[in-house]
XYZ file of C-alpha atoms in Angstrom:
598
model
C 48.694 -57.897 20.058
C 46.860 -55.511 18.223
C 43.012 -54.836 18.415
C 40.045 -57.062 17.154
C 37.812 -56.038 14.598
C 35.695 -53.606 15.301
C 31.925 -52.679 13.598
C 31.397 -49.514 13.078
C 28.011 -47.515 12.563
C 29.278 -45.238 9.549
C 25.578 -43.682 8.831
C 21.705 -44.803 9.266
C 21.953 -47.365 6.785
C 25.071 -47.474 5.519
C 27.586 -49.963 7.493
C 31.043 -49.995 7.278
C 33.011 -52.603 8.072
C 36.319 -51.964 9.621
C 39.564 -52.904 8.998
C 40.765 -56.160 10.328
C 44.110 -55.097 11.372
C 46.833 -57.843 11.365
C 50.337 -57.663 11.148
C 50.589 -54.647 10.409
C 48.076 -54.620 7.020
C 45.089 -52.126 6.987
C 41.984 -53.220 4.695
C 39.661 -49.598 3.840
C 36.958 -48.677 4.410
C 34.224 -47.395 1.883
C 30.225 -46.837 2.930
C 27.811 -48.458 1.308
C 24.700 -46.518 0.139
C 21.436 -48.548 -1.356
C 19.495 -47.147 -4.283
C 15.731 -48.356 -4.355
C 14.671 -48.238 -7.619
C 10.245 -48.624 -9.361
C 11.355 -51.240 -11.561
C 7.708 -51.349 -12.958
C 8.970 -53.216 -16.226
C 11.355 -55.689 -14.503
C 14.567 -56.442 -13.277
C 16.037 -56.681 -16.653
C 14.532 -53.570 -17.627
C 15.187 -51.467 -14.402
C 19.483 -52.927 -14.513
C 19.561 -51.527 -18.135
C 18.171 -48.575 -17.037
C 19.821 -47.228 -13.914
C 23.018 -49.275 -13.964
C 24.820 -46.243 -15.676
C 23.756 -44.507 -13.086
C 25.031 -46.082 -10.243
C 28.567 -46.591 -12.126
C 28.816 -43.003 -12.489
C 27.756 -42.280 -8.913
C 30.825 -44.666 -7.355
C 33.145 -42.992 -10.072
C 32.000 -39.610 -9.095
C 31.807 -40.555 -5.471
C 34.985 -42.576 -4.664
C 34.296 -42.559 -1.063
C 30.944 -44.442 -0.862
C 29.631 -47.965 -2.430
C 26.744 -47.376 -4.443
C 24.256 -50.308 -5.319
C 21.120 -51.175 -7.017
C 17.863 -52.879 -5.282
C 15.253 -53.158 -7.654
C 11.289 -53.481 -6.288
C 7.946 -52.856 -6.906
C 5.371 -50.882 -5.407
C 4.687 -52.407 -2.159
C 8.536 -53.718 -1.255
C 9.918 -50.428 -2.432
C 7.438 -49.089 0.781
C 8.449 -51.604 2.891
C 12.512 -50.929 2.216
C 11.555 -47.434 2.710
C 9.857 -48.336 6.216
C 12.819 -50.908 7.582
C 15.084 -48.048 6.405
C 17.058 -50.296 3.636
C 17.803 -47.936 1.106
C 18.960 -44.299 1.513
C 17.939 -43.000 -2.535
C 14.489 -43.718 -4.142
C 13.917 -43.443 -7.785
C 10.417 -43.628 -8.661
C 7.680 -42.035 -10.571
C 6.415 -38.267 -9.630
C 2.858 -40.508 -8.421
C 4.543 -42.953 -5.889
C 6.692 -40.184 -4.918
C 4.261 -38.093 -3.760
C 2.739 -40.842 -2.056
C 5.730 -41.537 -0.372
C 6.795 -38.280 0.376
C 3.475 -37.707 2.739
C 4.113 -40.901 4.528
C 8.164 -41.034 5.395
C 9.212 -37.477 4.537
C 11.113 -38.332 1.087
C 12.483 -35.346 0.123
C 13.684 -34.919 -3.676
C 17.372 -33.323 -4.748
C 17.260 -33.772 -8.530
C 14.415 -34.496 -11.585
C 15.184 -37.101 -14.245
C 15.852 -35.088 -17.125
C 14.318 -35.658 -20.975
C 16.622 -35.178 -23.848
C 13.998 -33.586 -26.010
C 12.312 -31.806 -23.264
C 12.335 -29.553 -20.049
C 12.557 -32.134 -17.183
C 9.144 -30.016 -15.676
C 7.262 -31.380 -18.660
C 7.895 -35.163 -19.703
C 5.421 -37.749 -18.968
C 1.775 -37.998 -20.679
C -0.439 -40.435 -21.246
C -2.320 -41.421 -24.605
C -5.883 -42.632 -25.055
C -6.384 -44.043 -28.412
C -8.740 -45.856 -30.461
C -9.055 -47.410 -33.639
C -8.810 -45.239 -36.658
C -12.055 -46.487 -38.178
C -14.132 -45.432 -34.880
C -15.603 -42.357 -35.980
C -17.409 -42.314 -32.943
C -14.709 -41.699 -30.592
C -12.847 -38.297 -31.067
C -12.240 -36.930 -27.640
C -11.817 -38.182 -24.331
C -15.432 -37.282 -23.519
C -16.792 -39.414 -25.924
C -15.916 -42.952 -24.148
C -18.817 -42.872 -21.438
C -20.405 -46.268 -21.706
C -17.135 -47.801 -23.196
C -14.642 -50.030 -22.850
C -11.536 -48.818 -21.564
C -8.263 -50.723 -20.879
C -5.251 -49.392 -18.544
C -2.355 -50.718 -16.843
C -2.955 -50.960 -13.251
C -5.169 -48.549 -11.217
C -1.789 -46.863 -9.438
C -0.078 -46.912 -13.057
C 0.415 -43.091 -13.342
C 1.545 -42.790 -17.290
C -0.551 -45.925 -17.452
C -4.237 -44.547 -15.995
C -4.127 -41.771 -13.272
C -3.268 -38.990 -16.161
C -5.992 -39.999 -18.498
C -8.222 -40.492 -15.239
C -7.952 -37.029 -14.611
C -8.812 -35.694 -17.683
C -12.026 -38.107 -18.136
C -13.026 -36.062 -14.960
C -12.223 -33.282 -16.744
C -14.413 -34.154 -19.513
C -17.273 -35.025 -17.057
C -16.526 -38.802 -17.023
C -16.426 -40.754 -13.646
C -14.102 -43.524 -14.638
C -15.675 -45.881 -11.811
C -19.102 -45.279 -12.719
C -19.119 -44.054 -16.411
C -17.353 -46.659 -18.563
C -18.947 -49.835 -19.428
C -15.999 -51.437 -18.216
C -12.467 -50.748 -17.394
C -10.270 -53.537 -17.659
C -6.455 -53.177 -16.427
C -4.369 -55.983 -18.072
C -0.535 -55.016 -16.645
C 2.725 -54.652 -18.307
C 3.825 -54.765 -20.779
C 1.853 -52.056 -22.003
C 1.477 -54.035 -25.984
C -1.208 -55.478 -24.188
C -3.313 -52.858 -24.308
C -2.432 -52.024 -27.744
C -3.328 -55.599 -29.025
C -6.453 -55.210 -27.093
C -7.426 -52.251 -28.800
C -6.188 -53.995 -32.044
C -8.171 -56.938 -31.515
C -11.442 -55.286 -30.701
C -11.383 -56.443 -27.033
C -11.875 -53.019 -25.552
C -12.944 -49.454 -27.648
C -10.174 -47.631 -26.321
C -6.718 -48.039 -24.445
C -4.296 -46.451 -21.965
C -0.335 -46.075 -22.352
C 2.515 -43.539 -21.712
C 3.128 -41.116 -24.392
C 5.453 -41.551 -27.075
C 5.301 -46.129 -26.573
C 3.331 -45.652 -29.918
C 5.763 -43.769 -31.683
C 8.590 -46.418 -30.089
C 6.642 -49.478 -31.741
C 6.481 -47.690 -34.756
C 9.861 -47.461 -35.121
C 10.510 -50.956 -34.517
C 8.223 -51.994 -36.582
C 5.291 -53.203 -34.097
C 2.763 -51.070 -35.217
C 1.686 -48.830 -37.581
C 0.358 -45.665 -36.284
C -2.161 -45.151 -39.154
C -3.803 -48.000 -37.378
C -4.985 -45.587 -34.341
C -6.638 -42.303 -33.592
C -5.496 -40.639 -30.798
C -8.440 -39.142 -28.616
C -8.551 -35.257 -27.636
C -4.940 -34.945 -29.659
C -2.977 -32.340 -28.478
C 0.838 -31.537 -28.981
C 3.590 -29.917 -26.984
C 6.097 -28.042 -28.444
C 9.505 -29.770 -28.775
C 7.806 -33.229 -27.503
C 7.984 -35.368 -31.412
C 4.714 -37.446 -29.469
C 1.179 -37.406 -29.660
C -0.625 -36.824 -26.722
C -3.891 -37.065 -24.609
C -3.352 -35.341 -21.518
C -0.694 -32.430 -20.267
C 2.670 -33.287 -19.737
C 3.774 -33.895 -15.742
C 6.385 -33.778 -13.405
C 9.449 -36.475 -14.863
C 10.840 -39.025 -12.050
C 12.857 -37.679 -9.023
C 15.499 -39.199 -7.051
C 14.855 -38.695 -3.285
C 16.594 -39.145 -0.168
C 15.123 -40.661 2.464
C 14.682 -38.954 6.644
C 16.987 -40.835 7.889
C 19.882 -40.170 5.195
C 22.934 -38.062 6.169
C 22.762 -34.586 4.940
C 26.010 -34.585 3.547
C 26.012 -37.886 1.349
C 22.667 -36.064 -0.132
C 24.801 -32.879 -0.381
C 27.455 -35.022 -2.849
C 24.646 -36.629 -4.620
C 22.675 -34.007 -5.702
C 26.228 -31.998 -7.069
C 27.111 -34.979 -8.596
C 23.464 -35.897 -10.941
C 23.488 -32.087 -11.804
C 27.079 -32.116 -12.591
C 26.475 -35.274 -14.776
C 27.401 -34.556 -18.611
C 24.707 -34.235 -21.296
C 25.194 -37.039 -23.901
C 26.859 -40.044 -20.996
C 26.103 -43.354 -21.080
C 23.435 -42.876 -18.040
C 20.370 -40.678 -18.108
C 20.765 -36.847 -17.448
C 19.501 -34.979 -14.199
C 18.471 -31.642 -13.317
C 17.256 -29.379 -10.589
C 13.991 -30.630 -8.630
C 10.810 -29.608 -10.703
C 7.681 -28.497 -9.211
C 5.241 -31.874 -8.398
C 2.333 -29.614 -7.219
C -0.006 -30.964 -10.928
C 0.527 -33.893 -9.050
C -0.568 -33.585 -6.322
C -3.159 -31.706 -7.970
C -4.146 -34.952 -9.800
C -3.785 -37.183 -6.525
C -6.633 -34.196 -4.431
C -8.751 -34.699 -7.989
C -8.428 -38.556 -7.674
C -8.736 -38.668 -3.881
C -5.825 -41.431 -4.010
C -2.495 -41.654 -2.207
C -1.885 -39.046 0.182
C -5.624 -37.992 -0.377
C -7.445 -40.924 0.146
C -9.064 -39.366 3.122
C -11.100 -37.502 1.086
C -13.037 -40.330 -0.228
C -14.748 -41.047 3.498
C -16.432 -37.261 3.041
C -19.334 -38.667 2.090
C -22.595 -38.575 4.634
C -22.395 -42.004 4.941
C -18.134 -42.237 5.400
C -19.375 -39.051 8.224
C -21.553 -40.538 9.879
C -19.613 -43.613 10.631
C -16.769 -41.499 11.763
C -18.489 -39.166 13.683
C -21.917 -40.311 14.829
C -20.976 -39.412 18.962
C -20.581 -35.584 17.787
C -23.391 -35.927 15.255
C -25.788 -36.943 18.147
C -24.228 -34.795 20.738
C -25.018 -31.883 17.395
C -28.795 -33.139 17.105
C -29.136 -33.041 20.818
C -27.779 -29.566 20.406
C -30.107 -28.667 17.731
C -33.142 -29.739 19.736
C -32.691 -28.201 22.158
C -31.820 -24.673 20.392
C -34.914 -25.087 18.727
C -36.921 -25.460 21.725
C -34.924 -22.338 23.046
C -35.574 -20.737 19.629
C -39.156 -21.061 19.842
C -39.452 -20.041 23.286
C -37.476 -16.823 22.812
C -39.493 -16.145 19.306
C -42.464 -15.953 21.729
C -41.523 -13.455 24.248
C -40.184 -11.974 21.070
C -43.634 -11.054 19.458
C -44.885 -10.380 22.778
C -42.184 -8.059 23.757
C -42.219 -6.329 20.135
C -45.964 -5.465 20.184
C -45.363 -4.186 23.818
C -42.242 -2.088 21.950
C -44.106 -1.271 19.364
C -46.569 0.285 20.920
C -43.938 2.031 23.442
C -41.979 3.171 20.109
C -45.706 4.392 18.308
C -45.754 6.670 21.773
C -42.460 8.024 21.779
C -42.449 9.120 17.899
C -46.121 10.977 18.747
C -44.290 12.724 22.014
C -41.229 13.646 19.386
C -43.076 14.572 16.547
C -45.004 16.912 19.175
C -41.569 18.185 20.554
C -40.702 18.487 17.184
C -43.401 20.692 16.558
C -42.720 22.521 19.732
C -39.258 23.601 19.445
C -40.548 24.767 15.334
C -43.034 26.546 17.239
C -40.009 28.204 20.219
C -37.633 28.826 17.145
C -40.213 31.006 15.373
C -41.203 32.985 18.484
C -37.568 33.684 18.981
C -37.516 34.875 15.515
C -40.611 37.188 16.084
C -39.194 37.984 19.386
C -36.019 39.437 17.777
C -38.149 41.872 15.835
C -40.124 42.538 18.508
C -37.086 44.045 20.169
C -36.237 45.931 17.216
C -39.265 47.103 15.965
C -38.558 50.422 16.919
C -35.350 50.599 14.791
C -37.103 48.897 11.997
C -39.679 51.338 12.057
C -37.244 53.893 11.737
C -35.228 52.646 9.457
C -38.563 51.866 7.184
C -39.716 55.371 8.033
C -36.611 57.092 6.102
C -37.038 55.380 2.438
C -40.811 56.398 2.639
C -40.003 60.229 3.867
C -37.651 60.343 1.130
C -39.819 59.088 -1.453
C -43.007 61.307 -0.390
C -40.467 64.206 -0.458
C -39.581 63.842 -4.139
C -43.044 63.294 -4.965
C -44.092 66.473 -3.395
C -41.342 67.955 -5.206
C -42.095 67.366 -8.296
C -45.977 68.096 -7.711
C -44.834 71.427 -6.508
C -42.543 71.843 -9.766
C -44.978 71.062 -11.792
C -47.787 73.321 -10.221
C -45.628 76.387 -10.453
C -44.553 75.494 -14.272
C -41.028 74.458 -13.409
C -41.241 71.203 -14.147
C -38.274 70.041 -16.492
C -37.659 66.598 -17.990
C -34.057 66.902 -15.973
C -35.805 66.924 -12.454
C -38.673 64.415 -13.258
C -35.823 62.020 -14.266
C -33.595 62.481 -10.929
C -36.955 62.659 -9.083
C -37.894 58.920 -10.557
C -34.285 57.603 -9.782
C -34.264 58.619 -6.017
C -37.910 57.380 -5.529
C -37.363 53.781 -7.007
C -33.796 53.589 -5.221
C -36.056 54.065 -2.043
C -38.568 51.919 -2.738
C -36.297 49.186 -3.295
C -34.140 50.085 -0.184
C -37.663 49.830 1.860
C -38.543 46.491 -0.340
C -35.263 44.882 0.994
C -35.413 45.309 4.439
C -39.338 43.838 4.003
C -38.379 41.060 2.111
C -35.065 40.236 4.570
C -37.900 40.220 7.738
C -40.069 38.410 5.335
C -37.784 35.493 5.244
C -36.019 35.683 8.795
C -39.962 35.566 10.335
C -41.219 32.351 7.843
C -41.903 29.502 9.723
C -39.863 26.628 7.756
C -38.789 23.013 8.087
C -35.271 22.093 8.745
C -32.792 21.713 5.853
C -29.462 20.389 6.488
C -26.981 21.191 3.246
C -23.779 22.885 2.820
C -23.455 26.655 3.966
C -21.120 29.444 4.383
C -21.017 30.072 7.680
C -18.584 34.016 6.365
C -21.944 34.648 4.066
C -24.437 33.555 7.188
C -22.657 36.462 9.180
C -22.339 38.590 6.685
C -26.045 38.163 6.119
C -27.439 38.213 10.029
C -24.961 41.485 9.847
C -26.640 43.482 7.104
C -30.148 42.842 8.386
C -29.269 44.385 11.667
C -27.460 47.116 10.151
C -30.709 47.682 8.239
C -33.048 47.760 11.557
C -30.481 50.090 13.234
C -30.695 53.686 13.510
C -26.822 53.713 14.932
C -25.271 50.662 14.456
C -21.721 49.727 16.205
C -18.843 48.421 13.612
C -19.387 44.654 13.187
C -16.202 43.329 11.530
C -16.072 39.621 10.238
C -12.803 37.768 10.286
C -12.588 34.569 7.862
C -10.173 31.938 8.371
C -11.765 29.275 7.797
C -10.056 26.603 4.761
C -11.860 26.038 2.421
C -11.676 21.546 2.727
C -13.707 22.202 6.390
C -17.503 22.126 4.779
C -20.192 22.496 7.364
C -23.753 20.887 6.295
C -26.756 22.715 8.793
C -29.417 24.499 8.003
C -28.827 28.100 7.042
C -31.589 30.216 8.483
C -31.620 28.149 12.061
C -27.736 29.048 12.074
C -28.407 32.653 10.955
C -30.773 32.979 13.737
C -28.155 31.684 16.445
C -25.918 34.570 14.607
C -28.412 36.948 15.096
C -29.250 36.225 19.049
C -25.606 36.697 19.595
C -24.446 39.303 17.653
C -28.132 41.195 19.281
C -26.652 40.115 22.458
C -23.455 41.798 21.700
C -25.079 45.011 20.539
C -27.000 45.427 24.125
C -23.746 44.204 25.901
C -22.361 47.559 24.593
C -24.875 49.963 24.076
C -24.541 52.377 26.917
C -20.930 52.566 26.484
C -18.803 54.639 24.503
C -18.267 54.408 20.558
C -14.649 52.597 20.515
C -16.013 49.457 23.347
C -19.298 49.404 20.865
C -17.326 47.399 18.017
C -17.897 43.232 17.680
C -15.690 41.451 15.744
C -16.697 37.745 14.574
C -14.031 35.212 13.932
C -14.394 32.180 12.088
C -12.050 29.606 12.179
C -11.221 26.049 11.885
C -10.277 23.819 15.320
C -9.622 20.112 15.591
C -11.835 18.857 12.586
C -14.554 21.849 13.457
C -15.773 24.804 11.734
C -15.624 27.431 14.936
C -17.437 31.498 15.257
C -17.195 33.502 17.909
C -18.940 36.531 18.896
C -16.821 38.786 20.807
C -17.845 42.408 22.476
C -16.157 44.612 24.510
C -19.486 44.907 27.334
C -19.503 45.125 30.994
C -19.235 40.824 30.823
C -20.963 38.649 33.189
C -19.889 37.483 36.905
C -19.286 33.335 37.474
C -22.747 33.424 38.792
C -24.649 34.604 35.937
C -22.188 32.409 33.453
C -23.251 29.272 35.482
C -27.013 29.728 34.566
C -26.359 31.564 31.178
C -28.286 28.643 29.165
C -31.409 27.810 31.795
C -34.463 28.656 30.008
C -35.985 31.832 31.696
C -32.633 32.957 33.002
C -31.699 36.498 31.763
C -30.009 39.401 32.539
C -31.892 42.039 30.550
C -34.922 43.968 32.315
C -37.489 43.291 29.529
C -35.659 39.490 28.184
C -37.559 36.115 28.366
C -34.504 33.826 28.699
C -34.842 31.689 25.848
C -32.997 32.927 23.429
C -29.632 31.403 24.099
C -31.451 28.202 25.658
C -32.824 27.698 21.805
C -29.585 28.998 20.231
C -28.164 25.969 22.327
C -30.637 23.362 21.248
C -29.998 24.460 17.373
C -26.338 24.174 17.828
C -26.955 20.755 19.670
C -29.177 19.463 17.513
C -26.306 19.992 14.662
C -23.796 17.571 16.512
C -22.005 20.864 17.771
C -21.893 22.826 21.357
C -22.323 26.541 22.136
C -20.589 28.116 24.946
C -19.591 31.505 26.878
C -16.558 32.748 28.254
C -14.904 35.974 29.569
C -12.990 37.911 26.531
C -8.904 36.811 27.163
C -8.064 39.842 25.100
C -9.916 42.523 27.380
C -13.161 43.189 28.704
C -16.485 42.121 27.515
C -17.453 38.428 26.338
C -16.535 35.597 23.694
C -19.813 33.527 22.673
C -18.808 30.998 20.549
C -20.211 27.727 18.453
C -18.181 24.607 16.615
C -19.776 22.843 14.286
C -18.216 19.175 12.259
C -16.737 19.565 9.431
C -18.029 17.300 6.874
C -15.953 15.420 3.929
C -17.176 17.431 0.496
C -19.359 14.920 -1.388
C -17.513 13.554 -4.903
């Protein structure tokens, strides 16, 4: 005996039946694969329409048994639910709609002969032709308005949108808005009739009756006329999205695999409607967020009334909240004032005891100054003393020339030269103490710290009777700019370099020389001061920078402590160490490079 028939579970909704085997005969087996079809105009209507389609799926598909189920809006949800049908065809509004709820997910986009399947369905608004009143869409507040159904999408949702557009609330707006159902030459016999003062319907319907012979289009205006290229319609609104055919979660992969190839291998010109690639339904859902319908429906409960229903435990926990932050607000503004007058007054004390520091370290700085000539008067009064011998010399000279008659034009001239070259060598060195002794206030801008040195070297080369060699070596690059102020640096320059000079003075000519480098080091503009002296033990370094410390018989040990506090107070740091390359020391300062201004 053979077997008993068996039922087998071919996919999630597709059953197939097996074969009864008996006596030997075998019956096949094909699955069986329901379409749900919109069929907003009917039965009749939706058969005429999609039959084609489902012949040419079971001819393309020879393995499978397609059929047609035909539904409206709310059975074509609950087939979807119960998992009836495996294929949807709808339109681009109750897919979307559908799509958010059970995961639809589209393989192919009904396709327009005349054009691009991304750009097919519109809506018209229309009006009589003698109602010179109503041109555009904007011009129907406080109207009547008639429409197909409120979830008709060619049929009210596009125009909806663009009243919105327009600034008119179709809920609130229009005197009334009256949705009398398909077919849709109800609205169009309304609007004949003078029922309503303006209607709804899917682009191109009036063209259609017009060429049966239902209408005549002179009859109408069409409001806020617009017209796409290729599209031989008049139309209201932009052009959306056309229907998709979807596949429902729970349909095998592979059917909708064979599905999709077969609708986009369909031929252009067959007895069935054409199909293409999915097109893009995001202006739909676009509409739906305007509309807050479908999928966004939520958004219609944010409203302070919809909120506090929803959420009135938070919103009192929040008040609670509130209250008390606002007694804790209060309380802290209190000690606030309270604690900012105390500050205040703490802050007016500090900037007197600043400004007075301030003042004091102005004061320090210029006694350093005075104290460096101090120590070099002697030199300086040298130095002055030879410009003024010379030019009493030459005077006397030509006195005496001219007393013994010997006078010529020739020696008055060389005479003249020599004394004003004197005078103006004695002039210099003046003016150069002149401006090293001014007391000043601080001016931070860009310098040259080679020019500084060069400068703090030629005014003690001027006080000098025997100055040592003083060589400056530049490598600093040019993109390191250093913004201090010039005379405070020039007076650290001179303090060292001075320093330098007494380092080496009792020894011989060659261990006299100081050589100054400049030189750029990890984002820093660095000098260094560097004699060939006796140095300094790790005793004396350790205490180098205390104020009174010094190591010269007649010094008052604050020069370098000030040099210190100028460097400092530049955001740099000034330090002392034993020359690597032989004896004597290596003073040196870093200062930030800044980025050069554009």
């Amino acid at each position: 005996m053979l077997s008993p028939p068996a039922l087998s579970l071919i996919s999630r909704s597709r059953i197939c039946v097996s074969a009864l085997f008996l006596l030997g005969s075998s019956l096949a087996c094909a699955g069986e694969v329901a379409i749900g079809v919109f069929a907003y105009q009917g039965e009749k209507v939706a058969n005429a329409d999609w039959t084609p389609v489902i012949r040419y799926l079971n001819q393309a598909i020879p393995g499978q048994q397609f059929r047609l189920e035909n539904h409206d809006a709310q059975s074509l949800r609950a087939a979807i639910a119960e998992r009836r049908v495996d294929l949807v065809i709808t339109n681009p509004g109750y897919y979307i709609t559908m799509e958010a709820e059970f995961g639809l997910s589209r393989i192919a986009t009904l396709e327009s002969p005349d054009t691009p399947a991304a750009k097919t369905l519109g809506s018209v608004v229309f009006t009589r032709a003698n109602r010179d009143d109503l041109r555009v869409i904007g011009d129907l507040a406080g109207k009547r308005v008639a429409a197909v159904d409120p979830d008709a999408f060619g049929g009210y949702l596009l125009a909806a949108r663009e009243m919105l557009r327009q600034g008119i609330d179709p809920e609130s707006d229009l005197k009334e808005l009256r949705f009398v159902g398909l077919p849709m030459n109800r609205i169009i016999d309304a609007v004949r009739n003078g029922e309503v003062d303006a209607g709804i319907v899917r682009a191109c319907l009036p063209e259609q009756l017009a060429r049966q012979g239902e209408l005549r289009l002179a009859e109408f205006r069409v409001l806020s006329h617009r017209q796409e290229e290729g599209l031989p319609c008049a139309l209201s609104t932009p052009l959306y999205p056309n229907w998709p055919i979807a596949v429902t979660r729970h349909t095998d992969t592979a059917l909708a695999k064979e599905v999709a190839h077969a609708l986009l291998s369909m031929p252009a010109g067959s007895e069935g409607p054409t199909w293409t690639v999915p097109a893009d339904y995001q202006p739909v859902h676009d509409l739906y967020r305007e509309l807050r319908i479908g999928p966004y429906a939520y958004l219609r409960d944010i409203t302070p009334e919809g909120l506090v229903r929803r959420f009135w435990p938070w919103l009192l926990a929040t008040l609670l909240a509130l209250l008390g932050w606002i007694v804790h607000t209060v309380r802290v503004e209190h000690l606030v004032h309270r604690r900012t007058s105390e500050l205040r007054d703490s802050l007016a004390a500090r900037e007197r005891a600043e400004a007075c520091m301030r003042d004091s370290q102005e004061q320090m700085e210029h006694l350093s100054r005075l104290s460096v000539l101090g120590e070099l008067s002697s030199n300086l009064a040298h130095e002055l003393n030879q410009p003024l011998t010379t030019i009493g010399t030459y005077a006397r000279t030509v006195l005496r020339r001219q007393e013994s008659g010997k006078l010529t034009p020739e020696a008055v001239s060389e005479a003249c030269t020599e004394i004003a070259s004197e005078a103006e060598r004695a002039a210099g060195i003046v003016q150069r103490i002149r401006h090293f002794a001014r007391k000043r206030s601080a001016v931070r801008e860009p310098v040259d710290l080679a020019a500084l040195a060069s400068e703090a070297r030629h005014l003690l080369v001027g006080m000098l009777a025997n100055p040592p060699a003083i060589d400056i070596d530049d490598r600093l690059q040019s993109a390191c700019q250093v913004l201090a102020d010039g005379p405070q640096i020039q007076q650290v320059l001179l303090n060292l370099i001075k320093n330098a000079i007494d380092a080496g003075r009792t020894l011989p000519a060659e261990r006299r020389s100081i050589h100054i480098v400049i030189e750029a080091a990890d984002h820093r503009a660095q000098l260094s001061v560097i004699d060939h002296g006796v140095g300094l033990d790790a005793a004396q370094l350790a205490h180098l920078f205390e104020p009174f410390f010094t190591t010269k018989p007649d010094g008052l040990g604050l020069g370098l402590p000030i040099c210190k506090t100028i460097i400092e107070a530049h955001g740099g740091r000034l330090w002392a160490e034993p020359n690597p390359d032989g004896p004597g020391m290596r003073f040196s300062f870093s200062l930030p490079c800044h980025e050069p201004s554009a």
